[in-house]
Amino acid sequence: MVDNGRIDPWSSDQSTDYEKLINQFGLESVDSSIMPNPGMLHRRGIVFAHRDLDIIIESINSSKKFGTLTGLMPSGKMHLGHSMVIDQVKWFQDQGADITVAVADLEALATRGTSLKEGRKTAIEEYILNYAALGLDPDSTSVYFQSSRPAVQRLGFNLGRKTNLSEFEAIYGFNGQTNLAHVQAPLVQVGDILHPQLEEFGGLRPIVVPVGIDQDPHLRLTRGIAGKTNWFNIKTRKSGGLVISLSIQEDNSRAFGINENGRIDKDRRKNIFNSIENILIDLGFSDISSNEKHGTLDIPAATSSDKFPIRLKLLQLERDLGGMGLFPPCSTYHRFVVGMTGSKMSSSKPETTIFMDEDLDVMAKKVKRAFSGGQSTVEEHRRLGGDTTKDVAFQYLQYFFEKDDNYLNDIKRDYESGKLLAGEIKQICIDGASEWLLDLKEKRNQWADRLEEFLSPDSL
Ligand code: TRP
């Protein structure tokens, strides 16, 4: 819920005023210019916003390495709503991403009291099994548990130095009554999101995290923290071009040529600037003006599209000099699909959703009772047509069950013109859902005893 300008990531009650969310939290909206050969996700308006997705698209277009990270709360049963993120993860995987899946067993313990043992069972038997059935490729997927990856906890702990309680209060609304396990959970998630960039988990590369808007507070926190650790900032110059500036911190003051007495060690400083200049020359820039004393370098001819390659090299330089060299995460935000009853979709209200292993008869009953965009009488429906923006059956076909754009457009046209009746569109939805559920079931059977293929060595 957005309250006092805040989003509570642990509440299932989220705002769906997407325009407002974009403005309020400084997201970029997704339009047709951002996606290459737009996949179904974008074409159908499933992803409505992003942060720095351009970097990922650029990586895809230039065949550069990038990763995708997703996390799951191991509680309850997996349903349609959960599959939206996995469809995106699969899309990124098809575009060349390596996939890391965090099982948030520590978070589930902290916020829901789920034991680690219980969390593990649910994660594997319910979530990972269905992720496999939804088509993730185990060859480039690695599932781990928060509780059994010390590097994640270490990173979270370490980066905790870059934030404080006031920031947690502002972002999450934590107060004196908040239990400390809950306070720790966001830092573990920061560790989840950033650790794939550590050398032992794939090294420096951009990571995209597809989420629902409820997770954005964690992404804002992570981006802020990663930015604070960066040794080099890249900004747009007022007079055009880009400017690189050294961000002097405790950890890097020696490397940046600041002596104990606060004086600048000119040789050391010169070395740093030489390294940066060489990087820029390699990237094809010749007009560079350095101000070593101020710790800035101007590149008048650079444009914002040069930021990504420059940043990548500077993060590598930072690593060579002993820094962490972390990319702030990229992210995408999907819309929340309407629940079957017309209100929110929630796993605690089974009538509002379809579970991944739903019995076909139960599913059919739910669809038949689902909120309809049809008119109240056949006569009226023929005259006025149905409303696809409200019709659950249509939206589920659009988001989940019907992959063929042309057929979907025919359905839309016929429903809106009144040719197709509400009962008929529901039947089409039932047919699509049956096929989808049966396929998932078959795939679950195929994968059930091969799930270790998805698990990382530290999760076995
Ligand atoms: N907090 C997420 C949830 O409630 C789970 C999660 C943990 C996660 N780590 C993550 C999600 C990293 C995305 C990225 O569902």
GROMACS .gro file of C-alpha atoms and ligand atoms in nm:
model
  475
    1MET     CA    1   0.000   0.000   0.000
    2VAL     CA    2   0.126   0.347  -0.073
    3ASP     CA    3   0.083   0.532   0.249
    4ASN     CA    4   0.255   0.858   0.344
    5GLY     CA    5   0.424   0.827   0.008
    6ARG     CA    6   0.561   0.484   0.105
    7ILE     CA    7   0.522   0.137  -0.037
    8ASP     CA    8   0.510  -0.150   0.213
    9PRO     CA    9   0.683  -0.449   0.048
   10TRP     CA   10   0.526  -0.687   0.302
   11SER     CA   11   0.167  -0.588   0.229
   12SER     CA   12  -0.032  -0.754  -0.047
   13ASP     CA   13  -0.232  -0.436  -0.087
   14GLN     CA   14  -0.058  -0.238  -0.361
   15SER     CA   15  -0.157   0.070  -0.553
   16THR     CA   16  -0.230   0.015  -0.920
   17ASP     CA   17  -0.230   0.381  -1.018
   18TYR     CA   18   0.067   0.320  -1.246
   19GLU     CA   19   0.106   0.675  -1.375
   20LYS     CA   20   0.119   0.804  -1.022
   21LEU     CA   21   0.370   0.539  -0.914
   22ILE     CA   22   0.595   0.629  -1.206
   23ASN     CA   23   0.594   0.995  -1.109
   24GLN     CA   24   0.615   0.944  -0.738
   25PHE     CA   25   0.911   0.707  -0.742
   26GLY     CA   26   1.096   0.837  -1.046
   27LEU     CA   27   1.052   0.526  -1.261
   28GLU     CA   28   1.089   0.533  -1.639
   29SER     CA   29   0.783   0.432  -1.831
   30VAL     CA   30   0.809   0.153  -2.084
   31ASP     CA   31   0.721   0.245  -2.438
   32SER     CA   32   0.784   0.079  -2.770
   33SER     CA   33   1.123   0.247  -2.810
   34ILE     CA   34   1.277   0.061  -2.518
   35MET     CA   35   1.226  -0.303  -2.614
   36PRO     CA   36   1.395  -0.463  -2.913
   37ASN     CA   37   1.182  -0.712  -3.107
   38PRO     CA   38   0.936  -0.663  -2.824
   39GLY     CA   39   0.848  -0.985  -2.652
   40MET     CA   40   0.496  -1.068  -2.547
   41LEU     CA   41   0.555  -0.909  -2.208
   42HIS     CA   42   0.595  -0.563  -2.341
   43ARG     CA   43   0.357  -0.593  -2.635
   44ARG     CA   44   0.075  -0.675  -2.400
   45GLY     CA   45   0.155  -0.400  -2.154
   46ILE     CA   46   0.258  -0.639  -1.879
   47VAL     CA   47   0.573  -0.442  -1.798
   48PHE     CA   48   0.481  -0.080  -1.737
   49ALA     CA   49   0.799   0.072  -1.596
   50HIS     CA   50   1.170   0.021  -1.542
   51ARG     CA   51   1.494   0.162  -1.408
   52ASP     CA   52   1.798   0.153  -1.639
   53LEU     CA   53   1.650  -0.115  -1.862
   54ASP     CA   54   1.832   0.059  -2.150
   55ILE     CA   55   2.156  -0.090  -2.017
   56ILE     CA   56   2.012  -0.439  -2.045
   57ILE     CA   57   1.871  -0.378  -2.391
   58GLU     CA   58   2.210  -0.242  -2.496
   59SER     CA   59   2.375  -0.556  -2.355
   60ILE     CA   60   2.133  -0.774  -2.549
   61ASN     CA   61   2.191  -0.582  -2.872
   62SER     CA   62   2.568  -0.594  -2.841
   63SER     CA   63   2.583  -0.951  -2.705
   64LYS     CA   64   2.743  -0.840  -2.380
   65LYS     CA   65   2.709  -1.042  -2.062
   66PHE     CA   66   2.422  -0.960  -1.828
   67GLY     CA   67   2.236  -1.141  -1.556
   68THR     CA   68   1.883  -1.159  -1.416
   69LEU     CA   69   1.806  -1.208  -1.052
   70THR     CA   70   1.473  -1.299  -0.900
   71GLY     CA   71   1.376  -1.389  -0.547
   72LEU     CA   72   1.093  -1.591  -0.403
   73MET     CA   73   0.920  -1.596  -0.069
   74PRO     CA   74   0.881  -1.965   0.012
   75SER     CA   75   0.533  -1.953   0.154
   76GLY     CA   76   0.194  -2.061   0.031
   77LYS     CA   77   0.118  -2.197  -0.311
   78MET     CA   78   0.232  -2.062  -0.642
   79HIS     CA   79  -0.043  -1.907  -0.854
   80LEU     CA   80  -0.093  -1.705  -1.171
   81GLY     CA   81   0.029  -1.380  -1.015
   82HIS     CA   82   0.368  -1.533  -0.940
   83SER     CA   83   0.411  -1.656  -1.295
   84MET     CA   84   0.436  -1.301  -1.433
   85VAL     CA   85   0.788  -1.250  -1.300
   86ILE     CA   86   0.897  -1.593  -1.419
   87ASP     CA   87   0.770  -1.523  -1.770
   88GLN     CA   88   0.996  -1.218  -1.769
   89VAL     CA   89   1.290  -1.410  -1.625
   90LYS     CA   90   1.248  -1.662  -1.904
   91TRP     CA   91   1.235  -1.384  -2.162
   92PHE     CA   92   1.565  -1.242  -2.032
   93GLN     CA   93   1.712  -1.591  -2.027
   94ASP     CA   94   1.613  -1.635  -2.392
   95GLN     CA   95   1.794  -1.307  -2.463
   96GLY     CA   96   2.116  -1.441  -2.312
   97ALA     CA   97   2.094  -1.366  -1.938
   98ASP     CA   98   2.229  -1.599  -1.675
   99ILE     CA   99   1.965  -1.649  -1.405
  100THR     CA  100   2.007  -1.638  -1.028
  101VAL     CA  101   1.712  -1.731  -0.807
  102ALA     CA  102   1.723  -1.628  -0.441
  103VAL     CA  103   1.509  -1.829  -0.203
  104ALA     CA  104   1.422  -1.572   0.064
  105ASP     CA  105   1.417  -1.822   0.347
  106LEU     CA  106   1.568  -1.576   0.594
  107GLU     CA  107   1.311  -1.313   0.499
  108ALA     CA  108   1.027  -1.566   0.533
  109LEU     CA  109   1.159  -1.657   0.877
  110ALA     CA  110   1.190  -1.291   0.977
  111THR     CA  111   0.857  -1.168   0.846
  112ARG     CA  112   0.631  -1.474   0.857
  113GLY     CA  113   0.789  -1.708   1.105
  114THR     CA  114   0.842  -1.979   0.842
  115SER     CA  115   1.112  -2.219   0.964
  116LEU     CA  116   1.411  -2.266   0.735
  117LYS     CA  117   1.324  -2.631   0.694
  118GLU     CA  118   0.967  -2.558   0.594
  119GLY     CA  119   1.085  -2.277   0.365
  120ARG     CA  120   1.323  -2.510   0.187
  121LYS     CA  121   1.056  -2.769   0.124
  122THR     CA  122   0.807  -2.514  -0.010
  123ALA     CA  123   1.069  -2.345  -0.225
  124ILE     CA  124   1.175  -2.663  -0.398
  125GLU     CA  125   0.854  -2.862  -0.419
  126GLU     CA  126   0.624  -2.573  -0.500
  127TYR     CA  127   0.820  -2.287  -0.656
  128ILE     CA  128   1.128  -2.432  -0.824
  129LEU     CA  129   0.923  -2.720  -0.962
  130ASN     CA  130   0.686  -2.474  -1.125
  131TYR     CA  131   0.969  -2.248  -1.245
  132ALA     CA  132   1.107  -2.554  -1.422
  133ALA     CA  133   0.765  -2.630  -1.567
  134LEU     CA  134   0.733  -2.270  -1.688
  135GLY     CA  135   1.042  -2.327  -1.898
  136LEU     CA  136   1.348  -2.194  -1.719
  137ASP     CA  137   1.659  -2.361  -1.856
  138PRO     CA  138   1.863  -2.524  -1.577
  139ASP     CA  139   2.188  -2.482  -1.774
  140SER     CA  140   2.193  -2.110  -1.699
  141THR     CA  141   1.980  -2.103  -1.383
  142SER     CA  142   2.119  -2.120  -1.032
  143VAL     CA  143   1.896  -2.137  -0.724
  144TYR     CA  144   2.036  -2.061  -0.379
  145PHE     CA  145   1.907  -2.007  -0.027
  146GLN     CA  146   1.973  -1.685   0.165
  147SER     CA  147   2.050  -1.891   0.472
  148SER     CA  148   2.321  -2.095   0.306
  149ARG     CA  149   2.513  -1.839   0.104
  150PRO     CA  150   2.755  -1.659   0.337
  151ALA     CA  151   2.870  -1.425   0.059
  152VAL     CA  152   2.521  -1.274   0.043
  153GLN     CA  153   2.503  -1.222   0.417
  154ARG     CA  154   2.855  -1.081   0.427
  155LEU     CA  155   2.779  -0.838   0.148
  156GLY     CA  156   2.457  -0.728   0.316
  157PHE     CA  157   2.637  -0.680   0.644
  158ASN     CA  158   2.920  -0.488   0.483
  159LEU     CA  159   2.686  -0.261   0.287
  160GLY     CA  160   2.487  -0.194   0.601
  161ARG     CA  161   2.762   0.058   0.672
  162LYS     CA  162   2.624   0.272   0.388
  163THR     CA  163   2.278   0.319   0.538
  164ASN     CA  164   2.118   0.386   0.874
  165LEU     CA  165   1.798   0.351   1.075
  166SER     CA  166   1.660   0.686   0.961
  167GLU     CA  167   1.678   0.575   0.602
  168PHE     CA  168   1.499   0.249   0.693
  169GLU     CA  169   1.236   0.447   0.875
  170ALA     CA  170   1.187   0.670   0.570
  171ILE     CA  171   1.179   0.385   0.317
  172TYR     CA  172   0.995   0.115   0.512
  173GLY     CA  173   0.824   0.294   0.797
  174PHE     CA  174   1.017   0.087   1.053
  175ASN     CA  175   1.000   0.215   1.410
  176GLY     CA  176   1.109   0.125   1.759
  177GLN     CA  177   0.872  -0.174   1.769
  178THR     CA  178   1.001  -0.337   1.450
  179ASN     CA  179   1.174  -0.662   1.532
  180LEU     CA  180   1.538  -0.677   1.437
  181ALA     CA  181   1.513  -0.982   1.215
  182HIS     CA  182   1.273  -0.778   1.004
  183VAL     CA  183   1.518  -0.487   1.002
  184GLN     CA  184   1.787  -0.721   0.870
  185ALA     CA  185   1.578  -0.860   0.586
  186PRO     CA  186   1.626  -0.563   0.347
  187LEU     CA  187   2.004  -0.579   0.384
  188VAL     CA  188   1.999  -0.948   0.300
  189GLN     CA  189   1.799  -0.856  -0.008
  190VAL     CA  190   2.061  -0.593  -0.097
  191GLY     CA  191   2.313  -0.879  -0.076
  192ASP     CA  192   2.088  -1.095  -0.296
  193ILE     CA  193   2.062  -0.829  -0.563
  194LEU     CA  194   2.428  -0.727  -0.578
  195HIS     CA  195   2.618  -1.050  -0.513
  196PRO     CA  196   2.590  -1.197  -0.866
  197GLN     CA  197   2.844  -0.929  -0.960
  198LEU     CA  198   3.107  -1.070  -0.723
  199GLU     CA  199   3.387  -1.253  -0.904
  200GLU     CA  200   3.285  -1.595  -0.772
  201PHE     CA  201   2.924  -1.550  -0.891
  202GLY     CA  202   2.986  -1.434  -1.246
  203GLY     CA  203   3.174  -1.108  -1.204
  204LEU     CA  204   3.108  -0.755  -1.316
  205ARG     CA  205   2.801  -0.725  -1.537
  206PRO     CA  206   2.466  -0.548  -1.522
  207ILE     CA  207   2.190  -0.735  -1.341
  208VAL     CA  208   1.820  -0.683  -1.407
  209VAL     CA  209   1.563  -0.763  -1.141
  210PRO     CA  210   1.204  -0.802  -1.264
  211VAL     CA  211   0.957  -0.734  -0.983
  212GLY     CA  212   0.612  -0.609  -0.890
  213ILE     CA  213   0.603  -0.251  -0.767
  214ASP     CA  214   0.585  -0.374  -0.406
  215GLN     CA  215   0.958  -0.460  -0.424
  216ASP     CA  216   1.068  -0.119  -0.546
  217PRO     CA  217   1.168   0.008  -0.199
  218HIS     CA  218   1.435  -0.264  -0.190
  219LEU     CA  219   1.558  -0.164  -0.533
  220ARG     CA  220   1.576   0.203  -0.439
  221LEU     CA  221   1.771   0.109  -0.126
  222THR     CA  222   2.008  -0.114  -0.324
  223ARG     CA  223   2.067   0.144  -0.596
  224GLY     CA  224   2.139   0.409  -0.337
  225ILE     CA  225   2.383   0.189  -0.148
  226ALA     CA  226   2.561   0.065  -0.462
  227GLY     CA  227   2.593   0.426  -0.581
  228LYS     CA  228   2.749   0.526  -0.250
  229THR     CA  229   3.018   0.261  -0.284
  230ASN     CA  230   3.114   0.368  -0.638
  231TRP     CA  231   3.455   0.531  -0.665
  232PHE     CA  232   3.374   0.714  -0.987
  233ASN     CA  233   3.062   0.912  -1.067
  234ILE     CA  234   2.950   0.986  -1.420
  235LYS     CA  235   2.719   1.281  -1.472
  236THR     CA  236   2.584   1.481  -1.760
  237ARG     CA  237   2.761   1.814  -1.798
  238LYS     CA  238   2.549   2.126  -1.804
  239SER     CA  239   2.728   2.249  -2.112
  240GLY     CA  240   2.696   1.912  -2.289
  241GLY     CA  241   2.900   1.594  -2.266
  242LEU     CA  242   2.979   1.392  -1.957
  243VAL     CA  243   3.190   1.452  -1.650
  244ILE     CA  244   3.363   1.185  -1.444
  245SER     CA  245   3.440   1.269  -1.084
  246LEU     CA  246   3.628   1.084  -0.814
  247SER     CA  247   3.414   1.000  -0.514
  248ILE     CA  248   3.658   1.017  -0.226
  249GLN     CA  249   3.578   0.777   0.057
  250GLU     CA  250   3.754   0.623   0.351
  251ASP     CA  251   3.822   0.306   0.153
  252ASN     CA  252   3.979   0.477  -0.144
  253SER     CA  253   4.152   0.789  -0.017
  254ARG     CA  254   4.494   0.625  -0.031
  255ALA     CA  255   4.438   0.487  -0.379
  256PHE     CA  256   4.316   0.830  -0.485
  257GLY     CA  257   4.634   0.993  -0.362
  258ILE     CA  258   4.528   1.155  -0.039
  259ASN     CA  259   4.796   1.145   0.225
  260GLU     CA  260   4.743   1.101   0.598
  261ASN     CA  261   4.788   1.477   0.638
  262GLY     CA  262   4.514   1.545   0.382
  263ARG     CA  263   4.752   1.663   0.110
  264ILE     CA  264   4.725   1.529  -0.241
  265ASP     CA  265   5.000   1.293  -0.356
  266LYS     CA  266   5.038   1.429  -0.708
  267ASP     CA  267   5.202   1.119  -0.858
  268ARG     CA  268   4.940   0.887  -0.728
  269ARG     CA  269   4.663   1.116  -0.846
  270LYS     CA  270   4.829   1.140  -1.185
  271ASN     CA  271   4.833   0.761  -1.212
  272ILE     CA  272   4.461   0.740  -1.153
  273PHE     CA  273   4.395   1.005  -1.414
  274ASN     CA  274   4.622   0.830  -1.662
  275SER     CA  275   4.425   0.509  -1.616
  276ILE     CA  276   4.097   0.690  -1.676
  277GLU     CA  277   4.233   0.874  -1.977
  278ASN     CA  278   4.358   0.548  -2.129
  279ILE     CA  279   4.016   0.395  -2.083
  280LEU     CA  280   3.854   0.689  -2.258
  281ILE     CA  281   4.106   0.685  -2.543
  282ASP     CA  282   4.041   0.312  -2.589
  283LEU     CA  283   3.672   0.392  -2.613
  284GLY     CA  284   3.751   0.639  -2.891
  285PHE     CA  285   3.741   0.976  -2.712
  286SER     CA  286   4.017   1.223  -2.784
  287ASP     CA  287   3.887   1.546  -2.635
  288ILE     CA  288   3.936   1.495  -2.260
  289SER     CA  289   4.016   1.765  -2.008
  290SER     CA  290   4.135   1.658  -1.668
  291ASN     CA  291   4.135   1.860  -1.352
  292GLU     CA  292   4.343   1.645  -1.122
  293LYS     CA  293   4.321   1.876  -0.826
  294HIS     CA  294   3.941   1.883  -0.834
  295GLY     CA  295   3.924   1.516  -0.924
  296THR     CA  296   3.717   1.567  -1.239
  297LEU     CA  297   3.747   1.479  -1.607
  298ASP     CA  298   3.532   1.638  -1.875
  299ILE     CA  299   3.443   1.459  -2.197
  300PRO     CA  300   3.254   1.721  -2.400
  301ALA     CA  301   3.182   1.492  -2.695
  302ALA     CA  302   3.032   1.206  -2.491
  303THR     CA  303   2.657   1.152  -2.491
  304SER     CA  304   2.434   0.974  -2.245
  305SER     CA  305   2.455   0.657  -2.452
  306ASP     CA  306   2.829   0.650  -2.375
  307LYS     CA  307   2.758   0.628  -2.004
  308PHE     CA  308   2.717   0.251  -1.998
  309PRO     CA  309   3.048   0.154  -2.165
  310ILE     CA  310   3.235   0.417  -1.964
  311ARG     CA  311   3.077   0.302  -1.639
  312LEU     CA  312   3.159  -0.062  -1.712
  313LYS     CA  313   3.529   0.022  -1.760
  314LEU     CA  314   3.542   0.247  -1.455
  315LEU     CA  315   3.386  -0.020  -1.236
  316GLN     CA  316   3.655  -0.257  -1.359
  317LEU     CA  317   3.922   0.003  -1.279
  318GLU     CA  318   3.769   0.044  -0.933
  319ARG     CA  319   3.796  -0.331  -0.882
  320ASP     CA  320   4.157  -0.332  -1.000
  321LEU     CA  321   4.229  -0.063  -0.741
  322GLY     CA  322   4.066  -0.262  -0.461
  323GLY     CA  323   3.705  -0.133  -0.466
  324MET     CA  324   3.386  -0.336  -0.498
  325GLY     CA  325   3.291  -0.205  -0.842
  326LEU     CA  326   2.915  -0.261  -0.817
  327PHE     CA  327   2.660  -0.171  -1.083
  328PRO     CA  328   2.339  -0.033  -0.936
  329PRO     CA  329   2.071  -0.289  -1.033
  330CYS     CA  330   1.839  -0.241  -1.331
  331SER     CA  331   1.475  -0.333  -1.277
  332THR     CA  332   1.141  -0.382  -1.449
  333TYR     CA  333   0.793  -0.352  -1.297
  334HIS     CA  334   0.496  -0.555  -1.406
  335ARG     CA  335   0.131  -0.467  -1.365
  336PHE     CA  336  -0.074  -0.652  -1.106
  337VAL     CA  337  -0.333  -0.860  -1.282
  338VAL     CA  338  -0.688  -0.824  -1.153
  339GLY     CA  339  -0.822  -1.101  -0.929
  340MET     CA  340  -1.092  -1.329  -1.067
  341THR     CA  341  -1.360  -1.167  -0.855
  342GLY     CA  342  -1.270  -0.823  -0.987
  343SER     CA  343  -1.083  -0.723  -0.672
  344LYS     CA  344  -0.722  -0.793  -0.573
  345MET     CA  345  -0.558  -1.125  -0.650
  346SER     CA  346  -0.435  -1.290  -0.333
  347SER     CA  347  -0.321  -1.641  -0.247
  348SER     CA  348  -0.507  -1.620   0.082
  349LYS     CA  349  -0.833  -1.587  -0.117
  350PRO     CA  350  -0.834  -1.891  -0.349
  351GLU     CA  351  -1.139  -1.764  -0.538
  352THR     CA  352  -0.935  -1.469  -0.669
  353THR     CA  353  -0.670  -1.669  -0.853
  354ILE     CA  354  -0.578  -1.995  -1.026
  355PHE     CA  355  -0.311  -2.210  -0.863
  356MET     CA  356  -0.044  -2.374  -1.076
  357ASP     CA  357  -0.181  -2.718  -0.991
  358GLU     CA  358  -0.548  -2.622  -0.994
  359ASP     CA  359  -0.794  -2.898  -1.071
  360LEU     CA  360  -0.953  -2.831  -1.411
  361ASP     CA  361  -1.308  -2.842  -1.278
  362VAL     CA  362  -1.227  -2.600  -1.000
  363MET     CA  363  -1.058  -2.369  -1.252
  364ALA     CA  364  -1.361  -2.384  -1.482
  365LYS     CA  365  -1.591  -2.294  -1.194
  366LYS     CA  366  -1.376  -1.998  -1.101
  367VAL     CA  367  -1.371  -1.870  -1.459
  368LYS     CA  368  -1.747  -1.909  -1.490
  369ARG     CA  369  -1.794  -1.701  -1.176
  370ALA     CA  370  -1.524  -1.451  -1.271
  371PHE     CA  371  -1.588  -1.082  -1.306
  372SER     CA  372  -1.723  -1.012  -1.652
  373GLY     CA  373  -1.706  -0.713  -1.881
  374GLY     CA  374  -2.022  -0.830  -2.058
  375GLN     CA  375  -2.361  -0.659  -2.053
  376SER     CA  376  -2.645  -0.784  -1.835
  377THR     CA  377  -2.864  -0.918  -2.117
  378VAL     CA  378  -2.773  -1.082  -2.445
  379GLU     CA  379  -2.973  -0.817  -2.632
  380GLU     CA  380  -2.778  -0.537  -2.467
  381HIS     CA  381  -2.447  -0.718  -2.515
  382ARG     CA  382  -2.510  -0.756  -2.889
  383ARG     CA  383  -2.589  -0.385  -2.907
  384LEU     CA  384  -2.316  -0.239  -2.679
  385GLY     CA  385  -2.046  -0.506  -2.680
  386GLY     CA  386  -1.827  -0.619  -2.391
  387ASP     CA  387  -1.559  -0.426  -2.204
  388THR     CA  388  -1.224  -0.604  -2.242
  389THR     CA  389  -1.055  -0.368  -1.995
  390LYS     CA  390  -1.272  -0.511  -1.716
  391ASP     CA  391  -1.326  -0.866  -1.833
  392VAL     CA  392  -1.122  -1.117  -1.633
  393ALA     CA  393  -1.145  -1.390  -1.897
  394PHE     CA  394  -1.008  -1.156  -2.162
  395GLN     CA  395  -0.728  -1.025  -1.942
  396TYR     CA  396  -0.616  -1.375  -1.843
  397LEU     CA  397  -0.608  -1.475  -2.209
  398GLN     CA  398  -0.404  -1.163  -2.276
  399TYR     CA  399  -0.156  -1.209  -1.990
  400PHE     CA  400  -0.132  -1.586  -1.956
  401PHE     CA  401  -0.314  -1.827  -2.177
  402GLU     CA  402  -0.326  -1.703  -2.537
  403LYS     CA  403   0.013  -1.658  -2.701
  404ASP     CA  404  -0.113  -1.586  -3.054
  405ASP     CA  405  -0.150  -1.209  -3.108
  406ASN     CA  406  -0.375  -1.240  -3.413
  407TYR     CA  407  -0.618  -1.472  -3.243
  408LEU     CA  408  -0.621  -1.250  -2.934
  409ASN     CA  409  -0.701  -0.947  -3.149
  410ASP     CA  410  -0.988  -1.134  -3.314
  411ILE     CA  411  -1.128  -1.221  -2.973
  412LYS     CA  412  -1.098  -0.859  -2.861
  413ARG     CA  413  -1.267  -0.727  -3.173
  414ASP     CA  414  -1.551  -0.978  -3.155
  415TYR     CA  415  -1.608  -0.928  -2.784
  416GLU     CA  416  -1.609  -0.550  -2.808
  417SER     CA  417  -1.847  -0.555  -3.103
  418GLY     CA  418  -2.090  -0.782  -2.922
  419LYS     CA  419  -2.044  -1.076  -3.157
  420LEU     CA  420  -1.882  -1.281  -2.884
  421LEU     CA  421  -2.086  -1.327  -2.565
  422ALA     CA  422  -1.953  -1.322  -2.208
  423GLY     CA  423  -2.016  -1.695  -2.166
  424GLU     CA  424  -1.833  -1.762  -2.491
  425ILE     CA  425  -1.522  -1.566  -2.399
  426LYS     CA  426  -1.520  -1.747  -2.066
  427GLN     CA  427  -1.527  -2.078  -2.251
  428ILE     CA  428  -1.230  -1.968  -2.462
  429CYS     CA  429  -1.049  -1.876  -2.140
  430ILE     CA  430  -1.135  -2.214  -1.984
  431ASP     CA  431  -1.000  -2.393  -2.292
  432GLY     CA  432  -0.680  -2.187  -2.285
  433ALA     CA  433  -0.634  -2.233  -1.911
  434SER     CA  434  -0.694  -2.609  -1.939
  435GLU     CA  435  -0.426  -2.643  -2.200
  436TRP     CA  436  -0.189  -2.428  -1.994
  437LEU     CA  437  -0.251  -2.622  -1.671
  438LEU     CA  438  -0.220  -2.961  -1.840
  439ASP     CA  439   0.106  -2.860  -2.002
  440LEU     CA  440   0.243  -2.739  -1.668
  441LYS     CA  441   0.140  -3.063  -1.503
  442GLU     CA  442   0.314  -3.269  -1.766
  443LYS     CA  443   0.629  -3.057  -1.736
  444ARG     CA  444   0.622  -3.082  -1.356
  445ASN     CA  445   0.616  -3.457  -1.391
  446GLN     CA  446   0.914  -3.444  -1.623
  447TRP     CA  447   1.114  -3.225  -1.387
  448ALA     CA  448   1.010  -3.357  -1.047
  449ASP     CA  449   1.314  -3.578  -0.994
  450ARG     CA  450   1.561  -3.356  -1.177
  451LEU     CA  451   1.534  -3.037  -0.971
  452GLU     CA  452   1.894  -3.058  -0.844
  453GLU     CA  453   1.988  -2.940  -1.191
  454PHE     CA  454   1.858  -2.599  -1.088
  455LEU     CA  455   2.023  -2.591  -0.747
  456SER     CA  456   2.363  -2.434  -0.689
  457PRO     CA  457   2.623  -2.649  -0.508
  458ASP     CA  458   2.577  -2.447  -0.185
  459SER     CA  459   2.206  -2.530  -0.180
  460LEU     CA  460   2.228  -2.908  -0.209
  461TRP     N1  461   1.126  -0.978  -0.093
  461TRP     C1  462   1.082  -1.064  -0.202
  461TRP     C2  463   0.936  -1.102  -0.180
  461TRP     O1  464   0.876  -1.063  -0.084
  461TRP     C3  465   1.169  -1.187  -0.212
  461TRP     C4  466   1.310  -1.153  -0.249
  461TRP     C5  467   1.421  -1.175  -0.170
  461TRP     C6  468   1.355  -1.093  -0.368
  461TRP     N2  469   1.530  -1.134  -0.236
  461TRP     C7  470   1.496  -1.084  -0.355
  461TRP     C8  471   1.291  -1.045  -0.484
  461TRP     C9  472   1.573  -1.026  -0.455
  461TRP    C10  473   1.370  -0.990  -0.583
  461TRP    C11  474   1.509  -0.979  -0.568
  461TRP     O2  475   0.878  -1.169  -0.261
   0.00000   0.00000   0.00000
